[in-house]
Amino acid sequence: MDEYEIFRGGGDYFNPKTPVAALKAYESGFIPITAFINRSNSTKPLDEEPYDIEAIERLLSRENLTLKSNLMLMGIFEKLIFHRDQEIALFAAESINIIENRYNNKIQEIKDKQEVDKTSDDLSTLGTLFYELAILNGKRAAIKDFYLKESLSCFTALEEIRNFSDRELNLYIRLLLELKLDEEAAKTLENDDRKNRKLILFLQAETEFSRKRFQKVKEICQELTLHIEELTEREFVMVSYWLGA
């Protein structure tokens, strides 16, 4: 569906009644961001210029935002720091710091805890936080590379303790691809014997696409079609794209 389909009455979509419910539904992927903004008394998408500063502030006030939400906000703030209105530019700069500090505070809390009781779950969480910080700093190559390597260090240590969960494997492969370690990603997937065949195939397709082995991608996608009922909407779109590549 397009972003405004939910307001036209087309389809059986979840229709939240309050801004809080709309935000939760948006972050869970059930509705587009426009639905949240609509419930927050805004008539247009949050990332559409001219920006609705009040709506942006409301979203920023939520501390446990998803990476998707933080990415959108960072994109907005990276534009607003050049705004001719110095007050808005300052707001944007401070907001970027707020988002980054939330991550840094969580990281420090876990590091402090590890001094007393280090667990595999802590390594997993740290690796995830570093990875998300890297993605949020996509336009700052040196900073992004630093956080990617910090994340890799965490997941490498985790792998020595136990096998990755599906979520961890998914993130680890994306981490390797971000670091241009395509061969290592391919080898990791080849040696993984987990039952979630759909996940392995999908990650293999992404890896082979990154390696520019497009015929191999199509072969994997043909096998993925056997799991079509398990594919999310995003995965289905990606498979369709790869088959047409």
JSON list of C-alpha atoms in Angstrom, two decimals:
[
{"chain": "A", "resi": 1, "resn": "MET", "atom": "CA", "xyz": [0.00, 0.00, 0.00]},
{"chain": "A", "resi": 2, "resn": "ASP", "atom": "CA", "xyz": [1.06, 3.60, -0.47]},
{"chain": "A", "resi": 3, "resn": "GLU", "atom": "CA", "xyz": [1.40, 5.85, 2.56]},
{"chain": "A", "resi": 4, "resn": "TYR", "atom": "CA", "xyz": [-2.11, 7.28, 2.30]},
{"chain": "A", "resi": 5, "resn": "GLU", "atom": "CA", "xyz": [-4.00, 4.08, 1.47]},
{"chain": "A", "resi": 6, "resn": "ILE", "atom": "CA", "xyz": [-4.86, 3.67, 5.14]},
{"chain": "A", "resi": 7, "resn": "PHE", "atom": "CA", "xyz": [-6.81, 6.94, 5.07]},
{"chain": "A", "resi": 8, "resn": "ARG", "atom": "CA", "xyz": [-8.77, 6.10, 1.92]},
{"chain": "A", "resi": 9, "resn": "GLY", "atom": "CA", "xyz": [-10.43, 3.11, 3.55]},
{"chain": "A", "resi": 10, "resn": "GLY", "atom": "CA", "xyz": [-8.74, 0.64, 1.23]},
{"chain": "A", "resi": 11, "resn": "GLY", "atom": "CA", "xyz": [-7.83, -2.71, 2.75]},
{"chain": "A", "resi": 12, "resn": "ASP", "atom": "CA", "xyz": [-8.21, -4.14, 6.22]},
{"chain": "A", "resi": 13, "resn": "TYR", "atom": "CA", "xyz": [-5.50, -2.17, 8.00]},
{"chain": "A", "resi": 14, "resn": "PHE", "atom": "CA", "xyz": [-5.07, -1.53, 11.69]},
{"chain": "A", "resi": 15, "resn": "ASN", "atom": "CA", "xyz": [-6.50, 1.90, 12.47]},
{"chain": "A", "resi": 16, "resn": "PRO", "atom": "CA", "xyz": [-5.05, 3.25, 15.77]},
{"chain": "A", "resi": 17, "resn": "LYS", "atom": "CA", "xyz": [-7.21, 5.68, 17.71]},
{"chain": "A", "resi": 18, "resn": "THR", "atom": "CA", "xyz": [-4.55, 7.61, 19.64]},
{"chain": "A", "resi": 19, "resn": "PRO", "atom": "CA", "xyz": [-1.10, 9.08, 18.84]},
{"chain": "A", "resi": 20, "resn": "VAL", "atom": "CA", "xyz": [0.56, 6.63, 21.25]},
{"chain": "A", "resi": 21, "resn": "ALA", "atom": "CA", "xyz": [-1.14, 3.64, 19.62]},
{"chain": "A", "resi": 22, "resn": "ALA", "atom": "CA", "xyz": [-0.28, 5.01, 16.19]},
{"chain": "A", "resi": 23, "resn": "LEU", "atom": "CA", "xyz": [3.38, 5.40, 17.11]},
{"chain": "A", "resi": 24, "resn": "LYS", "atom": "CA", "xyz": [3.58, 1.83, 18.42]},
{"chain": "A", "resi": 25, "resn": "ALA", "atom": "CA", "xyz": [1.84, 0.52, 15.30]},
{"chain": "A", "resi": 26, "resn": "TYR", "atom": "CA", "xyz": [4.22, 2.48, 13.06]},
{"chain": "A", "resi": 27, "resn": "GLU", "atom": "CA", "xyz": [7.30, 1.20, 14.86]},
{"chain": "A", "resi": 28, "resn": "SER", "atom": "CA", "xyz": [5.99, -2.36, 14.60]},
{"chain": "A", "resi": 29, "resn": "GLY", "atom": "CA", "xyz": [5.53, -1.95, 10.85]},
{"chain": "A", "resi": 30, "resn": "PHE", "atom": "CA", "xyz": [1.72, -2.19, 10.86]},
{"chain": "A", "resi": 31, "resn": "ILE", "atom": "CA", "xyz": [1.05, 1.32, 9.52]},
{"chain": "A", "resi": 32, "resn": "PRO", "atom": "CA", "xyz": [3.01, 3.99, 7.60]},
{"chain": "A", "resi": 33, "resn": "ILE", "atom": "CA", "xyz": [4.51, 6.98, 9.40]},
{"chain": "A", "resi": 34, "resn": "THR", "atom": "CA", "xyz": [1.73, 9.14, 7.93]},
{"chain": "A", "resi": 35, "resn": "ALA", "atom": "CA", "xyz": [-0.79, 7.37, 10.16]},
{"chain": "A", "resi": 36, "resn": "PHE", "atom": "CA", "xyz": [1.16, 8.38, 13.25]},
{"chain": "A", "resi": 37, "resn": "ILE", "atom": "CA", "xyz": [1.41, 11.96, 12.04]},
{"chain": "A", "resi": 38, "resn": "ASN", "atom": "CA", "xyz": [-2.30, 12.03, 11.22]},
{"chain": "A", "resi": 39, "resn": "ARG", "atom": "CA", "xyz": [-3.13, 11.00, 14.80]},
{"chain": "A", "resi": 40, "resn": "SER", "atom": "CA", "xyz": [-0.70, 13.66, 16.03]},
{"chain": "A", "resi": 41, "resn": "ASN", "atom": "CA", "xyz": [-2.71, 16.40, 14.28]},
{"chain": "A", "resi": 42, "resn": "SER", "atom": "CA", "xyz": [-0.39, 16.69, 11.31]},
{"chain": "A", "resi": 43, "resn": "THR", "atom": "CA", "xyz": [-1.61, 16.41, 7.73]},
{"chain": "A", "resi": 44, "resn": "LYS", "atom": "CA", "xyz": [1.57, 15.33, 5.94]},
{"chain": "A", "resi": 45, "resn": "PRO", "atom": "CA", "xyz": [4.48, 12.91, 6.34]},
{"chain": "A", "resi": 46, "resn": "LEU", "atom": "CA", "xyz": [6.97, 13.80, 9.04]},
{"chain": "A", "resi": 47, "resn": "ASP", "atom": "CA", "xyz": [9.93, 13.84, 6.66]},
{"chain": "A", "resi": 48, "resn": "GLU", "atom": "CA", "xyz": [8.24, 16.08, 4.08]},
{"chain": "A", "resi": 49, "resn": "GLU", "atom": "CA", "xyz": [9.38, 19.70, 3.85]},
{"chain": "A", "resi": 50, "resn": "PRO", "atom": "CA", "xyz": [8.53, 22.15, 5.29]},
{"chain": "A", "resi": 51, "resn": "TYR", "atom": "CA", "xyz": [9.02, 20.14, 8.45]},
{"chain": "A", "resi": 52, "resn": "ASP", "atom": "CA", "xyz": [6.49, 20.07, 11.26]},
{"chain": "A", "resi": 53, "resn": "ILE", "atom": "CA", "xyz": [8.84, 20.82, 14.16]},
{"chain": "A", "resi": 54, "resn": "GLU", "atom": "CA", "xyz": [6.23, 20.11, 16.83]},
{"chain": "A", "resi": 55, "resn": "ALA", "atom": "CA", "xyz": [5.48, 16.67, 15.39]},
{"chain": "A", "resi": 56, "resn": "ILE", "atom": "CA", "xyz": [9.20, 15.96, 15.14]},
{"chain": "A", "resi": 57, "resn": "GLU", "atom": "CA", "xyz": [9.66, 16.96, 18.78]},
{"chain": "A", "resi": 58, "resn": "ARG", "atom": "CA", "xyz": [6.84, 14.64, 19.82]},
{"chain": "A", "resi": 59, "resn": "LEU", "atom": "CA", "xyz": [8.45, 11.69, 18.10]},
{"chain": "A", "resi": 60, "resn": "LEU", "atom": "CA", "xyz": [11.90, 12.57, 19.45]},
{"chain": "A", "resi": 61, "resn": "SER", "atom": "CA", "xyz": [10.50, 12.64, 22.98]},
{"chain": "A", "resi": 62, "resn": "ARG", "atom": "CA", "xyz": [10.01, 8.85, 22.79]},
{"chain": "A", "resi": 63, "resn": "GLU", "atom": "CA", "xyz": [13.20, 7.39, 24.21]},
{"chain": "A", "resi": 64, "resn": "ASN", "atom": "CA", "xyz": [12.99, 3.81, 22.94]},
{"chain": "A", "resi": 65, "resn": "LEU", "atom": "CA", "xyz": [12.62, 4.51, 19.23]},
{"chain": "A", "resi": 66, "resn": "THR", "atom": "CA", "xyz": [13.43, 1.89, 16.63]},
{"chain": "A", "resi": 67, "resn": "LEU", "atom": "CA", "xyz": [16.38, 2.22, 14.28]},
{"chain": "A", "resi": 68, "resn": "LYS", "atom": "CA", "xyz": [13.91, 3.01, 11.50]},
{"chain": "A", "resi": 69, "resn": "SER", "atom": "CA", "xyz": [12.50, 5.97, 13.43]},
{"chain": "A", "resi": 70, "resn": "ASN", "atom": "CA", "xyz": [15.94, 7.21, 14.48]},
{"chain": "A", "resi": 71, "resn": "LEU", "atom": "CA", "xyz": [17.18, 7.00, 10.90]},
{"chain": "A", "resi": 72, "resn": "MET", "atom": "CA", "xyz": [14.29, 9.12, 9.70]},
{"chain": "A", "resi": 73, "resn": "LEU", "atom": "CA", "xyz": [14.86, 11.69, 12.45]},
{"chain": "A", "resi": 74, "resn": "MET", "atom": "CA", "xyz": [18.60, 11.84, 11.78]},
{"chain": "A", "resi": 75, "resn": "GLY", "atom": "CA", "xyz": [17.91, 12.45, 8.11]},
{"chain": "A", "resi": 76, "resn": "ILE", "atom": "CA", "xyz": [15.65, 15.36, 9.01]},
{"chain": "A", "resi": 77, "resn": "PHE", "atom": "CA", "xyz": [18.05, 16.85, 11.56]},
{"chain": "A", "resi": 78, "resn": "GLU", "atom": "CA", "xyz": [21.02, 16.58, 9.20]},
{"chain": "A", "resi": 79, "resn": "LYS", "atom": "CA", "xyz": [19.11, 18.88, 6.85]},
{"chain": "A", "resi": 80, "resn": "LEU", "atom": "CA", "xyz": [17.82, 21.21, 9.55]},
{"chain": "A", "resi": 81, "resn": "ILE", "atom": "CA", "xyz": [21.29, 21.97, 10.95]},
{"chain": "A", "resi": 82, "resn": "PHE", "atom": "CA", "xyz": [21.74, 24.15, 7.86]},
{"chain": "A", "resi": 83, "resn": "HIS", "atom": "CA", "xyz": [18.43, 25.96, 8.37]},
{"chain": "A", "resi": 84, "resn": "ARG", "atom": "CA", "xyz": [18.60, 29.75, 8.05]},
{"chain": "A", "resi": 85, "resn": "ASP", "atom": "CA", "xyz": [16.74, 30.05, 11.35]},
{"chain": "A", "resi": 86, "resn": "GLN", "atom": "CA", "xyz": [19.51, 29.60, 13.91]},
{"chain": "A", "resi": 87, "resn": "GLU", "atom": "CA", "xyz": [17.07, 28.43, 16.57]},
{"chain": "A", "resi": 88, "resn": "ILE", "atom": "CA", "xyz": [15.91, 25.57, 14.34]},
{"chain": "A", "resi": 89, "resn": "ALA", "atom": "CA", "xyz": [19.50, 24.76, 13.37]},
{"chain": "A", "resi": 90, "resn": "LEU", "atom": "CA", "xyz": [20.43, 24.59, 17.05]},
{"chain": "A", "resi": 91, "resn": "PHE", "atom": "CA", "xyz": [17.41, 22.38, 17.77]},
{"chain": "A", "resi": 92, "resn": "ALA", "atom": "CA", "xyz": [18.56, 20.00, 15.03]},
{"chain": "A", "resi": 93, "resn": "ALA", "atom": "CA", "xyz": [22.12, 19.83, 16.36]},
{"chain": "A", "resi": 94, "resn": "GLU", "atom": "CA", "xyz": [20.91, 19.22, 19.91]},
{"chain": "A", "resi": 95, "resn": "SER", "atom": "CA", "xyz": [18.49, 16.56, 18.68]},
{"chain": "A", "resi": 96, "resn": "ILE", "atom": "CA", "xyz": [21.29, 14.67, 16.93]},
{"chain": "A", "resi": 97, "resn": "ASN", "atom": "CA", "xyz": [23.19, 14.71, 20.21]},
{"chain": "A", "resi": 98, "resn": "ILE", "atom": "CA", "xyz": [20.10, 13.44, 22.06]},
{"chain": "A", "resi": 99, "resn": "ILE", "atom": "CA", "xyz": [19.78, 10.42, 19.77]},
{"chain": "A", "resi": 100, "resn": "GLU", "atom": "CA", "xyz": [23.49, 9.59, 19.90]},
{"chain": "A", "resi": 101, "resn": "ASN", "atom": "CA", "xyz": [23.64, 10.09, 23.68]},
{"chain": "A", "resi": 102, "resn": "ARG", "atom": "CA", "xyz": [20.78, 7.64, 24.16]},
{"chain": "A", "resi": 103, "resn": "TYR", "atom": "CA", "xyz": [22.85, 5.00, 22.44]},
{"chain": "A", "resi": 104, "resn": "ASN", "atom": "CA", "xyz": [26.03, 5.95, 24.29]},
{"chain": "A", "resi": 105, "resn": "ASN", "atom": "CA", "xyz": [24.26, 5.84, 27.65]},
{"chain": "A", "resi": 106, "resn": "LYS", "atom": "CA", "xyz": [22.88, 2.36, 26.93]},
{"chain": "A", "resi": 107, "resn": "ILE", "atom": "CA", "xyz": [26.32, 1.20, 25.85]},
{"chain": "A", "resi": 108, "resn": "GLN", "atom": "CA", "xyz": [27.94, 2.56, 29.00]},
{"chain": "A", "resi": 109, "resn": "GLU", "atom": "CA", "xyz": [25.31, 0.94, 31.21]},
{"chain": "A", "resi": 110, "resn": "ILE", "atom": "CA", "xyz": [26.05, -2.45, 29.68]},
{"chain": "A", "resi": 111, "resn": "LYS", "atom": "CA", "xyz": [29.81, -1.96, 29.93]},
{"chain": "A", "resi": 112, "resn": "ASP", "atom": "CA", "xyz": [29.45, -1.06, 33.61]},
{"chain": "A", "resi": 113, "resn": "LYS", "atom": "CA", "xyz": [27.34, -4.16, 34.15]},
{"chain": "A", "resi": 114, "resn": "GLN", "atom": "CA", "xyz": [29.89, -6.34, 32.34]},
{"chain": "A", "resi": 115, "resn": "GLU", "atom": "CA", "xyz": [32.52, -5.44, 34.91]},
{"chain": "A", "resi": 116, "resn": "VAL", "atom": "CA", "xyz": [30.42, -7.37, 37.42]},
{"chain": "A", "resi": 117, "resn": "ASP", "atom": "CA", "xyz": [28.54, -9.93, 35.32]},
{"chain": "A", "resi": 118, "resn": "LYS", "atom": "CA", "xyz": [29.36, -10.42, 31.64]},
{"chain": "A", "resi": 119, "resn": "THR", "atom": "CA", "xyz": [26.73, -12.37, 29.67]},
{"chain": "A", "resi": 120, "resn": "SER", "atom": "CA", "xyz": [26.27, -13.38, 26.05]},
{"chain": "A", "resi": 121, "resn": "ASP", "atom": "CA", "xyz": [23.09, -11.32, 25.90]},
{"chain": "A", "resi": 122, "resn": "ASP", "atom": "CA", "xyz": [25.11, -8.24, 26.85]},
{"chain": "A", "resi": 123, "resn": "LEU", "atom": "CA", "xyz": [27.48, -8.88, 23.96]},
{"chain": "A", "resi": 124, "resn": "SER", "atom": "CA", "xyz": [24.51, -9.26, 21.63]},
{"chain": "A", "resi": 125, "resn": "THR", "atom": "CA", "xyz": [22.95, -6.01, 22.81]},
{"chain": "A", "resi": 126, "resn": "LEU", "atom": "CA", "xyz": [26.26, -4.14, 22.60]},
{"chain": "A", "resi": 127, "resn": "GLY", "atom": "CA", "xyz": [26.87, -5.44, 19.10]},
{"chain": "A", "resi": 128, "resn": "THR", "atom": "CA", "xyz": [23.40, -4.33, 18.06]},
{"chain": "A", "resi": 129, "resn": "LEU", "atom": "CA", "xyz": [23.79, -0.85, 19.56]},
{"chain": "A", "resi": 130, "resn": "PHE", "atom": "CA", "xyz": [27.16, -0.33, 17.88]},
{"chain": "A", "resi": 131, "resn": "TYR", "atom": "CA", "xyz": [25.73, -1.53, 14.56]},
{"chain": "A", "resi": 132, "resn": "GLU", "atom": "CA", "xyz": [22.78, 0.87, 14.80]},
{"chain": "A", "resi": 133, "resn": "LEU", "atom": "CA", "xyz": [25.13, 3.74, 15.67]},
{"chain": "A", "resi": 134, "resn": "ALA", "atom": "CA", "xyz": [27.15, 2.88, 12.57]},
{"chain": "A", "resi": 135, "resn": "ILE", "atom": "CA", "xyz": [24.06, 2.99, 10.36]},
{"chain": "A", "resi": 136, "resn": "LEU", "atom": "CA", "xyz": [22.98, 6.29, 11.93]},
{"chain": "A", "resi": 137, "resn": "ASN", "atom": "CA", "xyz": [26.40, 7.72, 11.04]},
{"chain": "A", "resi": 138, "resn": "GLY", "atom": "CA", "xyz": [26.18, 6.59, 7.44]},
{"chain": "A", "resi": 139, "resn": "LYS", "atom": "CA", "xyz": [27.37, 9.95, 6.10]},
{"chain": "A", "resi": 140, "resn": "ARG", "atom": "CA", "xyz": [30.42, 10.01, 8.39]},
{"chain": "A", "resi": 141, "resn": "ALA", "atom": "CA", "xyz": [32.62, 7.27, 6.97]},
{"chain": "A", "resi": 142, "resn": "ALA", "atom": "CA", "xyz": [35.29, 7.21, 9.70]},
{"chain": "A", "resi": 143, "resn": "ILE", "atom": "CA", "xyz": [32.76, 7.16, 12.55]},
{"chain": "A", "resi": 144, "resn": "LYS", "atom": "CA", "xyz": [30.63, 4.56, 10.79]},
{"chain": "A", "resi": 145, "resn": "ASP", "atom": "CA", "xyz": [33.65, 2.32, 10.25]},
{"chain": "A", "resi": 146, "resn": "PHE", "atom": "CA", "xyz": [34.64, 2.64, 13.92]},
{"chain": "A", "resi": 147, "resn": "TYR", "atom": "CA", "xyz": [31.22, 1.55, 15.16]},
{"chain": "A", "resi": 148, "resn": "LEU", "atom": "CA", "xyz": [31.04, -1.29, 12.63]},
{"chain": "A", "resi": 149, "resn": "LYS", "atom": "CA", "xyz": [34.32, -2.67, 13.92]},
{"chain": "A", "resi": 150, "resn": "GLU", "atom": "CA", "xyz": [33.16, -2.32, 17.52]},
{"chain": "A", "resi": 151, "resn": "SER", "atom": "CA", "xyz": [30.04, -4.26, 16.60]},
{"chain": "A", "resi": 152, "resn": "LEU", "atom": "CA", "xyz": [32.09, -6.92, 14.82]},
{"chain": "A", "resi": 153, "resn": "SER", "atom": "CA", "xyz": [34.24, -7.33, 17.92]},
{"chain": "A", "resi": 154, "resn": "CYS", "atom": "CA", "xyz": [31.14, -7.98, 20.03]},
{"chain": "A", "resi": 155, "resn": "PHE", "atom": "CA", "xyz": [29.63, -10.52, 17.66]},
{"chain": "A", "resi": 156, "resn": "THR", "atom": "CA", "xyz": [32.96, -12.28, 17.17]},
{"chain": "A", "resi": 157, "resn": "ALA", "atom": "CA", "xyz": [33.21, -12.70, 20.95]},
{"chain": "A", "resi": 158, "resn": "LEU", "atom": "CA", "xyz": [29.58, -13.83, 21.10]},
{"chain": "A", "resi": 159, "resn": "GLU", "atom": "CA", "xyz": [30.16, -16.46, 18.40]},
{"chain": "A", "resi": 160, "resn": "GLU", "atom": "CA", "xyz": [32.86, -18.02, 20.58]},
{"chain": "A", "resi": 161, "resn": "ILE", "atom": "CA", "xyz": [30.34, -18.46, 23.41]},
{"chain": "A", "resi": 162, "resn": "ARG", "atom": "CA", "xyz": [27.23, -19.72, 21.63]},
{"chain": "A", "resi": 163, "resn": "ASN", "atom": "CA", "xyz": [25.44, -19.97, 18.29]},
{"chain": "A", "resi": 164, "resn": "PHE", "atom": "CA", "xyz": [23.72, -16.89, 16.92]},
{"chain": "A", "resi": 165, "resn": "SER", "atom": "CA", "xyz": [19.96, -16.54, 17.19]},
{"chain": "A", "resi": 166, "resn": "ASP", "atom": "CA", "xyz": [18.10, -15.83, 13.95]},
{"chain": "A", "resi": 167, "resn": "ARG", "atom": "CA", "xyz": [18.06, -12.11, 14.76]},
{"chain": "A", "resi": 168, "resn": "GLU", "atom": "CA", "xyz": [21.77, -12.09, 15.57]},
{"chain": "A", "resi": 169, "resn": "LEU", "atom": "CA", "xyz": [22.70, -13.97, 12.41]},
{"chain": "A", "resi": 170, "resn": "ASN", "atom": "CA", "xyz": [20.64, -11.57, 10.33]},
{"chain": "A", "resi": 171, "resn": "LEU", "atom": "CA", "xyz": [22.42, -8.57, 11.86]},
{"chain": "A", "resi": 172, "resn": "TYR", "atom": "CA", "xyz": [25.85, -10.23, 11.73]},
{"chain": "A", "resi": 173, "resn": "ILE", "atom": "CA", "xyz": [25.59, -10.90, 8.00]},
{"chain": "A", "resi": 174, "resn": "ARG", "atom": "CA", "xyz": [24.49, -7.33, 7.33]},
{"chain": "A", "resi": 175, "resn": "LEU", "atom": "CA", "xyz": [27.41, -6.16, 9.45]},
{"chain": "A", "resi": 176, "resn": "LEU", "atom": "CA", "xyz": [29.85, -8.20, 7.37]},
{"chain": "A", "resi": 177, "resn": "LEU", "atom": "CA", "xyz": [28.34, -6.85, 4.15]},
{"chain": "A", "resi": 178, "resn": "GLU", "atom": "CA", "xyz": [28.68, -3.27, 5.45]},
{"chain": "A", "resi": 179, "resn": "LEU", "atom": "CA", "xyz": [32.37, -4.02, 6.10]},
{"chain": "A", "resi": 180, "resn": "LYS", "atom": "CA", "xyz": [32.73, -5.46, 2.57]},
{"chain": "A", "resi": 181, "resn": "LEU", "atom": "CA", "xyz": [33.50, -8.88, 4.04]},
{"chain": "A", "resi": 182, "resn": "ASP", "atom": "CA", "xyz": [31.33, -10.65, 1.49]},
{"chain": "A", "resi": 183, "resn": "GLU", "atom": "CA", "xyz": [33.40, -13.83, 1.39]},
{"chain": "A", "resi": 184, "resn": "GLU", "atom": "CA", "xyz": [33.20, -14.24, 5.15]},
{"chain": "A", "resi": 185, "resn": "ALA", "atom": "CA", "xyz": [29.44, -13.67, 5.03]},
{"chain": "A", "resi": 186, "resn": "ALA", "atom": "CA", "xyz": [29.06, -16.35, 2.36]},
{"chain": "A", "resi": 187, "resn": "LYS", "atom": "CA", "xyz": [31.20, -18.80, 4.33]},
{"chain": "A", "resi": 188, "resn": "THR", "atom": "CA", "xyz": [29.25, -18.16, 7.53]},
{"chain": "A", "resi": 189, "resn": "LEU", "atom": "CA", "xyz": [25.95, -18.91, 5.81]},
{"chain": "A", "resi": 190, "resn": "GLU", "atom": "CA", "xyz": [27.32, -21.99, 4.06]},
{"chain": "A", "resi": 191, "resn": "ASN", "atom": "CA", "xyz": [28.37, -23.46, 7.40]},
{"chain": "A", "resi": 192, "resn": "ASP", "atom": "CA", "xyz": [25.13, -22.60, 9.23]},
{"chain": "A", "resi": 193, "resn": "ASP", "atom": "CA", "xyz": [22.74, -25.55, 9.57]},
{"chain": "A", "resi": 194, "resn": "ARG", "atom": "CA", "xyz": [19.83, -23.88, 11.36]},
{"chain": "A", "resi": 195, "resn": "LYS", "atom": "CA", "xyz": [16.29, -24.99, 10.55]},
{"chain": "A", "resi": 196, "resn": "ASN", "atom": "CA", "xyz": [15.15, -21.53, 9.42]},
{"chain": "A", "resi": 197, "resn": "ARG", "atom": "CA", "xyz": [15.88, -22.20, 5.77]},
{"chain": "A", "resi": 198, "resn": "LYS", "atom": "CA", "xyz": [14.09, -19.07, 4.60]},
{"chain": "A", "resi": 199, "resn": "LEU", "atom": "CA", "xyz": [16.41, -16.85, 6.63]},
{"chain": "A", "resi": 200, "resn": "ILE", "atom": "CA", "xyz": [19.53, -18.56, 5.29]},
{"chain": "A", "resi": 201, "resn": "LEU", "atom": "CA", "xyz": [18.33, -18.34, 1.70]},
{"chain": "A", "resi": 202, "resn": "PHE", "atom": "CA", "xyz": [17.36, -14.70, 2.00]},
{"chain": "A", "resi": 203, "resn": "LEU", "atom": "CA", "xyz": [20.71, -13.75, 3.52]},
{"chain": "A", "resi": 204, "resn": "GLN", "atom": "CA", "xyz": [22.52, -15.80, 0.88]},
{"chain": "A", "resi": 205, "resn": "ALA", "atom": "CA", "xyz": [20.65, -13.90, -1.82]},
{"chain": "A", "resi": 206, "resn": "GLU", "atom": "CA", "xyz": [21.67, -10.58, -0.26]},
{"chain": "A", "resi": 207, "resn": "THR", "atom": "CA", "xyz": [25.26, -11.75, 0.03]},
{"chain": "A", "resi": 208, "resn": "GLU", "atom": "CA", "xyz": [25.47, -12.99, -3.56]},
{"chain": "A", "resi": 209, "resn": "PHE", "atom": "CA", "xyz": [23.87, -9.77, -4.77]},
{"chain": "A", "resi": 210, "resn": "SER", "atom": "CA", "xyz": [26.59, -7.85, -2.93]},
{"chain": "A", "resi": 211, "resn": "ARG", "atom": "CA", "xyz": [29.16, -10.09, -4.66]},
{"chain": "A", "resi": 212, "resn": "LYS", "atom": "CA", "xyz": [27.49, -9.24, -8.00]},
{"chain": "A", "resi": 213, "resn": "ARG", "atom": "CA", "xyz": [26.82, -12.92, -8.70]},
{"chain": "A", "resi": 214, "resn": "PHE", "atom": "CA", "xyz": [23.40, -12.20, -10.13]},
{"chain": "A", "resi": 215, "resn": "GLN", "atom": "CA", "xyz": [22.74, -15.59, -11.70]},
{"chain": "A", "resi": 216, "resn": "LYS", "atom": "CA", "xyz": [23.39, -17.21, -8.33]},
{"chain": "A", "resi": 217, "resn": "VAL", "atom": "CA", "xyz": [20.98, -14.71, -6.74]},
{"chain": "A", "resi": 218, "resn": "LYS", "atom": "CA", "xyz": [18.23, -15.77, -9.14]},
{"chain": "A", "resi": 219, "resn": "GLU", "atom": "CA", "xyz": [18.85, -19.45, -8.39]},
{"chain": "A", "resi": 220, "resn": "ILE", "atom": "CA", "xyz": [18.53, -18.78, -4.66]},
{"chain": "A", "resi": 221, "resn": "CYS", "atom": "CA", "xyz": [15.38, -16.73, -5.23]},
{"chain": "A", "resi": 222, "resn": "GLN", "atom": "CA", "xyz": [13.82, -19.58, -7.16]},
{"chain": "A", "resi": 223, "resn": "GLU", "atom": "CA", "xyz": [14.30, -21.73, -4.07]},
{"chain": "A", "resi": 224, "resn": "LEU", "atom": "CA", "xyz": [12.99, -18.90, -1.90]},
{"chain": "A", "resi": 225, "resn": "THR", "atom": "CA", "xyz": [9.70, -18.97, -3.79]},
{"chain": "A", "resi": 226, "resn": "LEU", "atom": "CA", "xyz": [9.08, -22.35, -2.13]},
{"chain": "A", "resi": 227, "resn": "HIS", "atom": "CA", "xyz": [8.87, -20.40, 1.14]},
{"chain": "A", "resi": 228, "resn": "ILE", "atom": "CA", "xyz": [6.74, -17.60, -0.27]},
{"chain": "A", "resi": 229, "resn": "GLU", "atom": "CA", "xyz": [4.13, -17.84, 2.49]},
{"chain": "A", "resi": 230, "resn": "GLU", "atom": "CA", "xyz": [6.83, -17.17, 5.08]},
{"chain": "A", "resi": 231, "resn": "LEU", "atom": "CA", "xyz": [8.14, -14.01, 3.38]},
{"chain": "A", "resi": 232, "resn": "THR", "atom": "CA", "xyz": [7.38, -10.61, 4.84]},
{"chain": "A", "resi": 233, "resn": "GLU", "atom": "CA", "xyz": [6.15, -7.90, 2.51]},
{"chain": "A", "resi": 234, "resn": "ARG", "atom": "CA", "xyz": [9.63, -6.37, 2.38]},
{"chain": "A", "resi": 235, "resn": "GLU", "atom": "CA", "xyz": [11.25, -9.74, 1.67]},
{"chain": "A", "resi": 236, "resn": "PHE", "atom": "CA", "xyz": [8.72, -10.47, -1.08]},
{"chain": "A", "resi": 237, "resn": "VAL", "atom": "CA", "xyz": [9.52, -7.13, -2.73]},
{"chain": "A", "resi": 238, "resn": "MET", "atom": "CA", "xyz": [13.25, -7.83, -2.52]},
{"chain": "A", "resi": 239, "resn": "VAL", "atom": "CA", "xyz": [12.90, -11.31, -4.01]},
{"chain": "A", "resi": 240, "resn": "SER", "atom": "CA", "xyz": [10.81, -9.88, -6.86]},
{"chain": "A", "resi": 241, "resn": "TYR", "atom": "CA", "xyz": [13.49, -7.25, -7.45]},
{"chain": "A", "resi": 242, "resn": "TRP", "atom": "CA", "xyz": [16.32, -9.79, -7.44]},
{"chain": "A", "resi": 243, "resn": "LEU", "atom": "CA", "xyz": [14.47, -12.06, -9.86]},
{"chain": "A", "resi": 244, "resn": "GLY", "atom": "CA", "xyz": [14.15, -9.12, -12.23]},
{"chain": "A", "resi": 245, "resn": "ALA", "atom": "CA", "xyz": [17.73, -7.91, -11.78]}
]
